[in-house]
Coordinates of C-alpha atoms in Angstrom, one line a residue:
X2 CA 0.0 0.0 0.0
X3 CA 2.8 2.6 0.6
X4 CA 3.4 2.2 -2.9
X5 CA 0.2 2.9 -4.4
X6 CA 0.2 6.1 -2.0
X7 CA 3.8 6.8 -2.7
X8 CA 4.8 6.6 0.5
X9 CA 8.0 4.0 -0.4
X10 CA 11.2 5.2 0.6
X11 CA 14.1 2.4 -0.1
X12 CA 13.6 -0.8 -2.0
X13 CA 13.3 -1.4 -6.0
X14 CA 9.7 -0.8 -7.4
X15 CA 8.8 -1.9 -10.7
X16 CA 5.6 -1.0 -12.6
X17 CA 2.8 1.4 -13.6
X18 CA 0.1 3.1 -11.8
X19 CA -2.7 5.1 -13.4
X20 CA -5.1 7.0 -12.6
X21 CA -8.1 7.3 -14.4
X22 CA -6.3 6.1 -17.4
X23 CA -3.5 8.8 -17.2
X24 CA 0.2 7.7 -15.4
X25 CA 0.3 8.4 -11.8
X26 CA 1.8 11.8 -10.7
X27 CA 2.8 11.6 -7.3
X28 CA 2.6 15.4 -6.5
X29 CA -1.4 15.8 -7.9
X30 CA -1.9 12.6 -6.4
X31 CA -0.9 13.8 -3.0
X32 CA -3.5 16.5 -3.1
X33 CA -6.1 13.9 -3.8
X34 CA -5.5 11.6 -1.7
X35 CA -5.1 10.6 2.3
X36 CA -2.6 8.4 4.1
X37 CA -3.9 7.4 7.5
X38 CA -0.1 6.0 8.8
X39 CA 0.0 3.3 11.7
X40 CA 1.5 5.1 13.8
X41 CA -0.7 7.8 14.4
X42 CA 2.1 11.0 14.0
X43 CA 0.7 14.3 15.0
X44 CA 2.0 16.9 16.8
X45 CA 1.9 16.2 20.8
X46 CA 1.4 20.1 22.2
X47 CA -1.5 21.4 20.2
X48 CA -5.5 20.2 20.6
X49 CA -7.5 18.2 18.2
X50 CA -9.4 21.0 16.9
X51 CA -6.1 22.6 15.9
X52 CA -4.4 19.8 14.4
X53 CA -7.2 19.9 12.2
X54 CA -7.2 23.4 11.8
X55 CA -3.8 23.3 10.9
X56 CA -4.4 20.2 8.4
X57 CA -7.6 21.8 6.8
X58 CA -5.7 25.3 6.3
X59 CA -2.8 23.9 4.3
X60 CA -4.8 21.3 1.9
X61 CA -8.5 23.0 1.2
X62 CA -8.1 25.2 -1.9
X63 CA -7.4 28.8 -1.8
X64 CA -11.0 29.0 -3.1
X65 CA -12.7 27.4 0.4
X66 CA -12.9 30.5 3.3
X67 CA -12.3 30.6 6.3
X68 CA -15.9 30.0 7.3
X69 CA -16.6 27.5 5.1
X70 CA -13.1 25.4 6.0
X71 CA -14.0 25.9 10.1
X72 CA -17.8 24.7 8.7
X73 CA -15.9 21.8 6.9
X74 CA -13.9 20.8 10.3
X75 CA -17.1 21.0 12.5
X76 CA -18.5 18.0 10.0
X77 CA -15.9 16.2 10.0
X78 CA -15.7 16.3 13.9
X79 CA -18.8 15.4 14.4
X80 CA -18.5 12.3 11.7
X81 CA -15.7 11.0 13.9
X82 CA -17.1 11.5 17.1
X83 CA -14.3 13.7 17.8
X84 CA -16.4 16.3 19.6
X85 CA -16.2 16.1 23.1
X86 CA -12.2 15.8 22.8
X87 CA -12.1 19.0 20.6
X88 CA -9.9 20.7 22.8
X89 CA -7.6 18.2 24.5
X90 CA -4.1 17.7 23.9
X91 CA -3.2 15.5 21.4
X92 CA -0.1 14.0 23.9
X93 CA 2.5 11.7 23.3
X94 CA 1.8 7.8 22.4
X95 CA 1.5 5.8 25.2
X96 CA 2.4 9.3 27.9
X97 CA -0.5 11.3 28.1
X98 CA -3.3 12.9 25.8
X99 CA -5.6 10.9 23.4
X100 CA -5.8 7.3 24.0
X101 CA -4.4 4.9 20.8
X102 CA -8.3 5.3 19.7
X103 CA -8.7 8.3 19.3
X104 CA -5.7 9.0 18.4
X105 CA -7.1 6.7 15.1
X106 CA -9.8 8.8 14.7
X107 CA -7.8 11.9 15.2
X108 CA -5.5 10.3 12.3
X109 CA -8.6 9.7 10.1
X110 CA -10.2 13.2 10.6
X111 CA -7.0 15.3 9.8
X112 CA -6.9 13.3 6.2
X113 CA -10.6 13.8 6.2
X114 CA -10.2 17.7 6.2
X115 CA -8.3 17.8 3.6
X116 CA -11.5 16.3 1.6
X117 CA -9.3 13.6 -0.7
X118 CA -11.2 11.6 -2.7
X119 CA -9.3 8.4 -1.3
X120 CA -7.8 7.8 1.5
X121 CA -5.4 5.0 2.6
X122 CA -5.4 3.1 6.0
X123 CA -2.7 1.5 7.2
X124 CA -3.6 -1.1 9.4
X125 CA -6.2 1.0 11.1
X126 CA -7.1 -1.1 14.2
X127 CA -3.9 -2.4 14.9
X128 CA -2.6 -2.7 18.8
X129 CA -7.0 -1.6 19.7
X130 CA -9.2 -3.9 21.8
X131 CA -13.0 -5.1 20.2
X132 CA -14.4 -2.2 21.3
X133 CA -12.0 0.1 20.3
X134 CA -11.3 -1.4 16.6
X135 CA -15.5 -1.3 16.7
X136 CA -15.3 2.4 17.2
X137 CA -12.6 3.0 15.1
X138 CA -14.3 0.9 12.3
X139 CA -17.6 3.0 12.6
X140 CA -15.6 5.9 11.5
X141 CA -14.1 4.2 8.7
X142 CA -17.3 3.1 7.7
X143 CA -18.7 6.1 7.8
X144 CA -16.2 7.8 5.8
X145 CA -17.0 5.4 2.9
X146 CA -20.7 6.5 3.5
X147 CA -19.5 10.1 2.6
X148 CA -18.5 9.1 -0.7
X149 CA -15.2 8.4 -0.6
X150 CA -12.6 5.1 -1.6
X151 CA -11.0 3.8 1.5
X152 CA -8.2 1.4 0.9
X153 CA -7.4 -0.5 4.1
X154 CA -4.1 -2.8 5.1
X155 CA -5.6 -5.3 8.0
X156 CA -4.4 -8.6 9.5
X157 CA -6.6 -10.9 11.4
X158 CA -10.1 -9.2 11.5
X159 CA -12.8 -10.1 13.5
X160 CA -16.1 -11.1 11.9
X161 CA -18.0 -7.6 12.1
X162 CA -14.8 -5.6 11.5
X163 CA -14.0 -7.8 8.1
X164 CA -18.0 -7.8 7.0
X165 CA -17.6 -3.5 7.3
X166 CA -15.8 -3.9 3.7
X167 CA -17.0 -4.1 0.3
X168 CA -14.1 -5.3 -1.4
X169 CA -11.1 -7.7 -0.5
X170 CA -7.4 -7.8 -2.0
X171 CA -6.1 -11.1 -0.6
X172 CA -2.3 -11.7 -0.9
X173 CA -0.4 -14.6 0.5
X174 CA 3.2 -14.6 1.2
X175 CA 5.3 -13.4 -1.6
X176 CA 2.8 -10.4 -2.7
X177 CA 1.0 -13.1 -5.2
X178 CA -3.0 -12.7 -5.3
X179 CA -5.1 -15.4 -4.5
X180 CA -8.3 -13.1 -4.4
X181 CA -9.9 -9.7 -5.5
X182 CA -13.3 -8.9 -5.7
X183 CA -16.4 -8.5 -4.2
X184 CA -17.3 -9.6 -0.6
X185 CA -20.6 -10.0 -0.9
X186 CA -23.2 -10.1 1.8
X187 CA -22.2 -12.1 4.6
X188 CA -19.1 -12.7 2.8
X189 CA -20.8 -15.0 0.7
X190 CA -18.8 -14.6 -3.2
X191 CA -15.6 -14.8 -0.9
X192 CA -17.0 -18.4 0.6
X193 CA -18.4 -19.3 -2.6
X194 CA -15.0 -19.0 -4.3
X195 CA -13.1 -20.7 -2.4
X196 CA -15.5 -24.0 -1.3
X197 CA -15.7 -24.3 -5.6
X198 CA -12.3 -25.4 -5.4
X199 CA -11.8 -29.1 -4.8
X200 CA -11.1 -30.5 -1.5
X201 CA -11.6 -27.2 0.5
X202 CA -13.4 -27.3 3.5
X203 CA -16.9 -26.3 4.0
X204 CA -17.0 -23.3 6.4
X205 CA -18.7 -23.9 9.6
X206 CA -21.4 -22.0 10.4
X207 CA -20.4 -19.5 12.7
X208 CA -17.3 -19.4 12.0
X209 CA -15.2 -15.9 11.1
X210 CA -15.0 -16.0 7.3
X211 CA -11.5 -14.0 7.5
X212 CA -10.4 -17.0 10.1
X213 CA -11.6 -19.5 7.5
X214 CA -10.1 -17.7 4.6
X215 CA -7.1 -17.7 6.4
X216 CA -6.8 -20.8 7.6
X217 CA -7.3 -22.6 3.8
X218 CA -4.9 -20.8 2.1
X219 CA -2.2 -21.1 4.3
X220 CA 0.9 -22.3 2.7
X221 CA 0.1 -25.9 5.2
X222 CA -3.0 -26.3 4.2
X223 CA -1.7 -25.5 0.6
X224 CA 0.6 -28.6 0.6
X225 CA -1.5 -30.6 1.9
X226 CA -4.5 -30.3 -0.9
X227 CA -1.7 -30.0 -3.4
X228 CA -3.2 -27.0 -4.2
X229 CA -1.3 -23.4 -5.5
X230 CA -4.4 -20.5 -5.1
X231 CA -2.6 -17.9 -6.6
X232 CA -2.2 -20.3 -9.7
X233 CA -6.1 -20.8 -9.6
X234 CA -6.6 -17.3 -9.1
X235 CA -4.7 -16.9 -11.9
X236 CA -6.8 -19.6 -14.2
X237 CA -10.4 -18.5 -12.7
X238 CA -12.8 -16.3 -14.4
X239 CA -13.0 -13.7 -11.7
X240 CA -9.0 -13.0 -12.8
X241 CA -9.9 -12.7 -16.2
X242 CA -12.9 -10.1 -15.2
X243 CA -10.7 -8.2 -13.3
X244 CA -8.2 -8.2 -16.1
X245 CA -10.8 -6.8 -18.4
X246 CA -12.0 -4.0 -15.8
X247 CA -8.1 -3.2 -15.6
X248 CA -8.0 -2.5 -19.4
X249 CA -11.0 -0.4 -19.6
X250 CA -9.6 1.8 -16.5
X251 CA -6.3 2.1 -17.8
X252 CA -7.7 3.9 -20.9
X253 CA -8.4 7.4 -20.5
X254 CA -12.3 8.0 -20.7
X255 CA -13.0 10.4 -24.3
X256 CA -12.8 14.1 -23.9
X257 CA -11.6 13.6 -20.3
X258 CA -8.3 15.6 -19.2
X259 CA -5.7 14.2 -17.0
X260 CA -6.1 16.2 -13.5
X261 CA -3.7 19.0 -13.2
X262 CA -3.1 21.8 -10.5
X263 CA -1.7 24.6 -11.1
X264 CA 1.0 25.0 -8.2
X265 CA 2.4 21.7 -6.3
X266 CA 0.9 23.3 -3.2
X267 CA -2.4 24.1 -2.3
X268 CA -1.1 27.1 -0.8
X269 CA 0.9 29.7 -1.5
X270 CA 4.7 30.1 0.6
X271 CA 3.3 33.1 2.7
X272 CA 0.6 31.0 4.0
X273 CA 2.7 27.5 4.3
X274 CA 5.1 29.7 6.4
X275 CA 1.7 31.7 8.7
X276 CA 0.0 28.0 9.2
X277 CA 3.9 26.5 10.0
X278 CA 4.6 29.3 12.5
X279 CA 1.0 29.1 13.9
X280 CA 0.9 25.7 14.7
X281 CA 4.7 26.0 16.3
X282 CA 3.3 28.9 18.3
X283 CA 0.3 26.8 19.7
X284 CA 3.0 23.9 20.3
X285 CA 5.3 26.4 21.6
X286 CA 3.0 28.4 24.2
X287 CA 1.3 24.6 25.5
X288 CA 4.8 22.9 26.1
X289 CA 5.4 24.6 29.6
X290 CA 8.0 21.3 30.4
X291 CA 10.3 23.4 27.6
X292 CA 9.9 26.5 28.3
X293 CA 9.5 27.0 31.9
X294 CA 12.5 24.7 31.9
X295 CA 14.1 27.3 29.5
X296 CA 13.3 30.4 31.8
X297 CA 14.1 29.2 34.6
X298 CA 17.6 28.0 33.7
X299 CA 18.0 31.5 32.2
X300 CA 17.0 32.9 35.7
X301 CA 19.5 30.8 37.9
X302 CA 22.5 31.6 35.4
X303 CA 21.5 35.1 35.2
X304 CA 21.6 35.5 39.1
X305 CA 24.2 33.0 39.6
X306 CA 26.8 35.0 37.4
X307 CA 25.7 38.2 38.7
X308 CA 26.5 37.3 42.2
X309 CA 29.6 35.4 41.6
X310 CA 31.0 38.9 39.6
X311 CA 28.6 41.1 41.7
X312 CA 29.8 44.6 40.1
X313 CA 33.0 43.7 38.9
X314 CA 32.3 45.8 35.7
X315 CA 33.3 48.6 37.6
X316 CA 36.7 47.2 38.5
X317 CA 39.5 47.9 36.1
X318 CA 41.8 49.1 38.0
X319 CA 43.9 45.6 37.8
X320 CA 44.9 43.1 34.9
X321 CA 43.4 40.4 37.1
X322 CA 40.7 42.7 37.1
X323 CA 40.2 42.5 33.2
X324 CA 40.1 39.1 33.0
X325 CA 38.3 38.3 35.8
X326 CA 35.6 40.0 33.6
X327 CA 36.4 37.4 31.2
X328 CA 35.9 34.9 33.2
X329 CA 32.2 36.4 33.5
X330 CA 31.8 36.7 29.8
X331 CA 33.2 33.2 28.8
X332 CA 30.9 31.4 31.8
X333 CA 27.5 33.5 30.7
X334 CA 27.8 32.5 27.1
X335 CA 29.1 28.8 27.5
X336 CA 26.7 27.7 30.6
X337 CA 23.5 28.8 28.9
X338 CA 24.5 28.5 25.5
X339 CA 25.2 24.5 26.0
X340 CA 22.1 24.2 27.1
X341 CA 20.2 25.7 24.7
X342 CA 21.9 23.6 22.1
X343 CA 21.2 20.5 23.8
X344 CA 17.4 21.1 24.8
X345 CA 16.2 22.3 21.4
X346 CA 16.8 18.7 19.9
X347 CA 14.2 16.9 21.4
X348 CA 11.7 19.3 20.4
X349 CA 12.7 19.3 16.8
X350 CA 13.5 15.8 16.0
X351 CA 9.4 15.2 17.1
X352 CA 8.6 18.2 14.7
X353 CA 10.8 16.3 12.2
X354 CA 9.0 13.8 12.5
X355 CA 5.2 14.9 12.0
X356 CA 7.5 16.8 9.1
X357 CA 7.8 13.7 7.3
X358 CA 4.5 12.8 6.6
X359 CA 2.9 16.8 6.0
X360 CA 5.7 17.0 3.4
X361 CA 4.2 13.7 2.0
X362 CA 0.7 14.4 2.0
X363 CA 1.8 17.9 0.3
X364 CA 1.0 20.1 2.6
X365 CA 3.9 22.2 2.5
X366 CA 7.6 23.4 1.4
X367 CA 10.2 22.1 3.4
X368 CA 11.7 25.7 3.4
X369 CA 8.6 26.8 4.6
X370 CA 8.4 24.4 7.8
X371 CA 12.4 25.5 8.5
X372 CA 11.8 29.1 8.5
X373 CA 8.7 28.6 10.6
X374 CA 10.8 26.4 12.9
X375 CA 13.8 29.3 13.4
X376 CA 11.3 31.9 13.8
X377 CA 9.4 30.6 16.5
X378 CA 12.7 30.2 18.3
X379 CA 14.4 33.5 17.3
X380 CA 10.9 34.9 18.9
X381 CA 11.6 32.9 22.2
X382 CA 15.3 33.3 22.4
X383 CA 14.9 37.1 22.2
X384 CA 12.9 37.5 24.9
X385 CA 14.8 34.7 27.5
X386 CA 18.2 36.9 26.6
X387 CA 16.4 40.0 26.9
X388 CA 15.7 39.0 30.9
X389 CA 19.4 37.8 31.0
X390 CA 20.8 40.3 29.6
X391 CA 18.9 42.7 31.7
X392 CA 20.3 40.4 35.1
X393 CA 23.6 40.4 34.2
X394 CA 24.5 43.6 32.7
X395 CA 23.1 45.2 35.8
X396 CA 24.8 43.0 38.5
X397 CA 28.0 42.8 36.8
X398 CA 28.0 46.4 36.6
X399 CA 29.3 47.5 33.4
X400 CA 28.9 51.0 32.9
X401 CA 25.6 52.0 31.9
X402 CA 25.0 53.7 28.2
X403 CA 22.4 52.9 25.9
X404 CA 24.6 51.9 23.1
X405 CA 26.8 49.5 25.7
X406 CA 23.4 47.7 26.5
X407 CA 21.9 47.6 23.2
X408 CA 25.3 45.8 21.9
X409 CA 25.5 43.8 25.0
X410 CA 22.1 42.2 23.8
X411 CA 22.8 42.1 20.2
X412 CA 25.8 40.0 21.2
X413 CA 24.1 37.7 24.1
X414 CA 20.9 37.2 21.5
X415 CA 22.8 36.5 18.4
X416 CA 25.1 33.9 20.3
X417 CA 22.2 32.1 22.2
X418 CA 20.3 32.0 18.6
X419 CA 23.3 30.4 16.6
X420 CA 23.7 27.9 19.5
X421 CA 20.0 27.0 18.8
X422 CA 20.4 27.1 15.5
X423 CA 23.1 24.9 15.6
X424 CA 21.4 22.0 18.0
X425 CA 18.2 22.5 15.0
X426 CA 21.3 22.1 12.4
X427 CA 22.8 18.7 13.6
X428 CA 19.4 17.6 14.2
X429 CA 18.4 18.0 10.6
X430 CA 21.9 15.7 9.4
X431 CA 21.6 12.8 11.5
X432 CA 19.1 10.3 12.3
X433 CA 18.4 10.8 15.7
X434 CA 18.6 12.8 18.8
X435 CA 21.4 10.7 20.4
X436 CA 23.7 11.0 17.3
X437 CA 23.2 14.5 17.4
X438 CA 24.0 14.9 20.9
X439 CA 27.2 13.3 20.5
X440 CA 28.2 15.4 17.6
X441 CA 27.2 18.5 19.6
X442 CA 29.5 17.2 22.6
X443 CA 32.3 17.4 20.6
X444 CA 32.3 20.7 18.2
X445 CA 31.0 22.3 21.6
X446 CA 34.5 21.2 23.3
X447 CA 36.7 22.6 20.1
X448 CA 34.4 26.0 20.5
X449 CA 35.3 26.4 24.0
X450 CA 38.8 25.7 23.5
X451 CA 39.2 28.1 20.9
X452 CA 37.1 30.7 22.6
X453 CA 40.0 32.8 23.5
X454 CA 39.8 32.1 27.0
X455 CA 41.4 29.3 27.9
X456 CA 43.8 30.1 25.2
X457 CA 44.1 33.9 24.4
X458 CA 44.4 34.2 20.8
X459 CA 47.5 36.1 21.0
X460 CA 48.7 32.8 22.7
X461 CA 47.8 30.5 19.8
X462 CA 50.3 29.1 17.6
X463 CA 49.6 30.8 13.8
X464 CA 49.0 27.7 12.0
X465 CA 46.1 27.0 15.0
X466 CA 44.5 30.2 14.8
X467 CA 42.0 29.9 12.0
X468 CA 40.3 27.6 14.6
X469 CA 40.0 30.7 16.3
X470 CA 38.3 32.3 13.7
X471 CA 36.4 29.3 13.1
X472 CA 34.6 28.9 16.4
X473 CA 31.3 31.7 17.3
X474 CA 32.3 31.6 20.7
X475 CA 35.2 34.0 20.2
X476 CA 33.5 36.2 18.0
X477 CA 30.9 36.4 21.1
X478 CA 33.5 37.5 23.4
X479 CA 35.6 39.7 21.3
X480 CA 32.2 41.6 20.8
X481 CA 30.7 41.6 24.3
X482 CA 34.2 42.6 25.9
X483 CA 35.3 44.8 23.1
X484 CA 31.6 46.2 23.3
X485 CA 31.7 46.9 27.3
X486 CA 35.4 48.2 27.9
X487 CA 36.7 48.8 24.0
X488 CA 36.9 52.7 24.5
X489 CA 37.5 52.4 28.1
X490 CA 40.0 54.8 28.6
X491 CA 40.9 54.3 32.1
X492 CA 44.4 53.0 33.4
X493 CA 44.6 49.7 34.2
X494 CA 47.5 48.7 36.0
X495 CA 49.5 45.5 34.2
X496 CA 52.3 43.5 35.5
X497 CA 56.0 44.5 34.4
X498 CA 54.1 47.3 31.7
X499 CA 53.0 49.8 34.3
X500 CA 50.2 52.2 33.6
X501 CA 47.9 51.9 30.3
X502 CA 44.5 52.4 29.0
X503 CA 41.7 49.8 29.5
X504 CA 41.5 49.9 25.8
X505 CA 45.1 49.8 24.5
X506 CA 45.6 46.5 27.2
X507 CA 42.6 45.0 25.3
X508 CA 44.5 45.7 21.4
X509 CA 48.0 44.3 23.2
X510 CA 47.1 41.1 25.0
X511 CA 43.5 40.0 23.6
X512 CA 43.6 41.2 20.7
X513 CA 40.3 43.6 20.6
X514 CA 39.7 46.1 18.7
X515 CA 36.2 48.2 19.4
X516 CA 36.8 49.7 15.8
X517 CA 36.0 46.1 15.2
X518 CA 32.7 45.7 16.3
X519 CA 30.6 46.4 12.8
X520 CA 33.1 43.0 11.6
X521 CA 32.2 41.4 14.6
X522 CA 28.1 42.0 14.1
X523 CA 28.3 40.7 10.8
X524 CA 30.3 37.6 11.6
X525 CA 27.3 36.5 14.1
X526 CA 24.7 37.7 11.5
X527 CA 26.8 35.0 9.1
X528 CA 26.8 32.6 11.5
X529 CA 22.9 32.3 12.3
X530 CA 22.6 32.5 8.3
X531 CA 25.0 29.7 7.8
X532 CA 23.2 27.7 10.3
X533 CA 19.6 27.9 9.0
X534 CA 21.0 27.6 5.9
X535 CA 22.6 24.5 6.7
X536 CA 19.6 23.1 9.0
X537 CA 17.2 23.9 5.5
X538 CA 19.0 22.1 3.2
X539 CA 19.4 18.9 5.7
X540 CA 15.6 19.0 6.0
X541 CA 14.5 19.3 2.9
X542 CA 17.0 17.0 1.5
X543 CA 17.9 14.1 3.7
X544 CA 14.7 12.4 4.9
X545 CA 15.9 9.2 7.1
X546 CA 12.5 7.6 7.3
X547 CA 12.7 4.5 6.3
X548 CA 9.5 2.2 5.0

């Protein structure tokens, strides 16, 4: 079935599919059709009646309104029985939220919304209990009432379940058909065709036609009637009917056109990027486990710092002095910044995920998704480094002017961005979280070395310096010190030199220049662009889904 919906990833495929006589065009496809997946992937921090919102927005035509897509998602609520769970939280599988259930029918309705003419079911009451594959079979059913093709994947059926379908595509092991056709009422043409063949069993009444069905054409029961049913399926008339209905389908009706859209989206970017960043706010504001977590960890630095180097901005008099305000530039970016690397990834590789199948049922551009993704953040990570910035600039004591404190956040917010950036950025080249995390582990050790604080860079053999260069962290410091005590022109005393400016100490033994600064800005501005680029390209091309 993934390969009729063109949902295959890996393997060799070999064949033709058409659609109403015309060859299969996976992208016009994908806005006709529905894959309901078996694992139920939706997005854990938003309610039902936005994850359905957010479906219905990116699929309906630009032609449907907003009144008549919210009147479209009430119907389709109420056809799932969806209503009273309208504003829960999704959750994650097997956590919290929506039980596996309705989690089905939340699966089922956000395909529904997007009002495809067929929709594909994989496996649709796998891992449910009677009552719950009853329920979730009801709504199946009643999709099919509304019109609409529903192709379904399912093992072991019980007898009401299998009796819900009109039509049966039995395979055995080795993808060769034994049966396609009709059911019939009571699964009668199913039972009829197989008790014509000689030797077969009678079915007992009673019994569970699927069981039955089963049971006979196992490859045991094969060998022991000497029997091959895919080489009678093969030799019966029903094959030869079928072959016949095949023909006429896979000529194109006279007159007709091949369906075409115009664009490969439904919508256009602006609106693929407002639905993206919409849905990512919702997630955003309803995850309080990140962001609280987030906050507070900004708080606890913020004050931790500032008491440790309680108004040590105002001491220069010293060389020790100078670098013990360093010391409390180094410490506020690495502390925070590492964590803010690390905690992003979680988040993302479950957005990743729900990413994977939205990109298939063409919802939207990956681009789109990715600039949603770093702008939810960007909006976040301004506002957690505008609190520490404002805690730390103040307790440390640097010397208050506009201009220091406006720099002193550009700095803080640029470096705590392109750490985000660059947890999102791993994230999107490797499979997982814990590969990621590893990778991070280690570029984050050669960034901290190189920072210019455990090694000044006056201090670093030439041929090692481009590392220097190389690694944001010392591009954050040289512009937050620079910024702060640049044009300082105070004497600071320094061993064995005497007497010198604050600023002329900074151009002799760091190496900072506040002339500098404008270099400096753009060099983080290239490293946040460098990142998202980098964190685009690996999600829209490297997909490490595998089916």
């Amino acid at each position: 079935m993934d390969v009729l919906a063109g949902r295959k990833t890996g393997g060799y495929i070999d064949g033709s599919i058409n659609i109403s006589g015309y060859p299969k065009n996976q992208r016009t496809f994908a806005r006709i059709s529905g894959y309901c997946e078996q694992n139920d992937i939706h997005s854990p921090r938003i309610t039902v009646y936005e994850s359905l919102l957010h479906s219905a927005w990116l699929r309906l035509p630009k032609s449907v309104n907003k009144q008549d897509r919210t009147m479209f998602i009430e119907e389709v609520i109420e056809l799932v029985e969806l209503s009273p769970l309208r504003n829960s939280i999704v959750g994650l599988p097997g956590s919290n939220g929506l039980s596996t259930e309705q989690r089905k029918r939340l699966t089922i309705a956000v395909e529904l919304v997007a009002n495809p003419s067929i929709i594909f079911m994989d496996e649709p009451t796998s891992g449910l209990d009677a009552r719950a594959a009853a329920i979730v079979i009801r709504t199946v059913r009643n999709t099919v009432d509304t019109g609409r093709t529903v192709v379904c994947t399912i093992h072991q059926p019980s007898i009401d379940i299998f009796e819900s379908f009109d039509e049966l595509l039995l395979m055995k092991r080795g993808g060769h058909v034994i049966y396609a056709g009709s059911l019939g009422c009571n699964s009668q043409k199913l039972i009829e065709y197989f008790e014509a063949v000689q030797m077969v069993p009678k079915i007992q009444e009673g019994t569970n036609p699927a069981t039955w069905m089963l049971d006979i054409s196992s490859t045991a029961v094969e060998s022991q009637l000497n029997v091959d049913f895919a080489k009678l399926y093969y030799l019966s008339k029903l094959y030869k009917k079928n072959q016949e209905l095949i023909k006429e389908l896979s000529t194109p009706t006279p007159g007709s056109k091949d369906l075409y859209f115009p664009t490969q989206y439904a919508q256009d970017f602006l609106t693929q990027y407002r639905a993206c960043f919409m849905k990512l706010h919702r997630s955003y504001w309803q995850n309080p486990s990140y962001n609280v977590t987030r906050f507070f960890l900004t708080t606890v630095f913020g004050v931790l710092f500032g008491i440790i180097f309680w108004n040590k901005g105002q001491q220069t008099a010293t060389q020790q002095d100078v670098f013990n305000l360093l010391g409390a530039t180094y410490s506020a970016i690495m502390f925070l910044g590492g964590s803010t690397c690390s905690a992003v990834m979680p988040i993302v590789s479950i957005e990743r995920t729900i990413l994977y199948r939205e990109r298939a049922a063409g919802m939207y551009s990956e681009v789109a998704f990715a600039i949603a993704q770093v702008s939810i953040e960007a909006v976040y990570v301004a506002v957690q480094t505008f609190f520490y910035c404002t805690i730390l600039f103040f307790m440390i004591g640097f010397p208050w002017h506009l201009g220091n404190f406006l720099w002193y956040y550009f700095f803080m917010s640029m470096s705590f961005l392109y750490f985000t950036l660059y947890g999102m950025m791993l994230l999107a080249l490797t499979p997982g979280y814990q590969i990621a995390t590893i990778a991070m582990s280690f570029f984050l050790a050669t960034w901290n070395l190189f920072s210019g604080f455990l090694i000044l860079r006056t201090e670093i053999p030439i041929w090692w310096r481009w590392y220097y260069w190389a690694s944001p962290m010392a591009w954050t410091i040289y512009g937050l010190f620079a910024s702060q005590l640049g044009n300082v022109e105070s004497l600071v005393e320094v061993a064995g030199h005497g007497s010198m400016p604050v600023k002329q100490f900074l151009k002799q033994s760091f190496g900072f220049d506040y002339e500098f600064l404008g270099i400096v800005a753009a060099a983080h501005v290239c490293f946040v662009l460098f990142f998202l680029f980098v964190f685009a390209y690996g999600i829209k091309f490297l997909n490490f889904q595998r089916r």
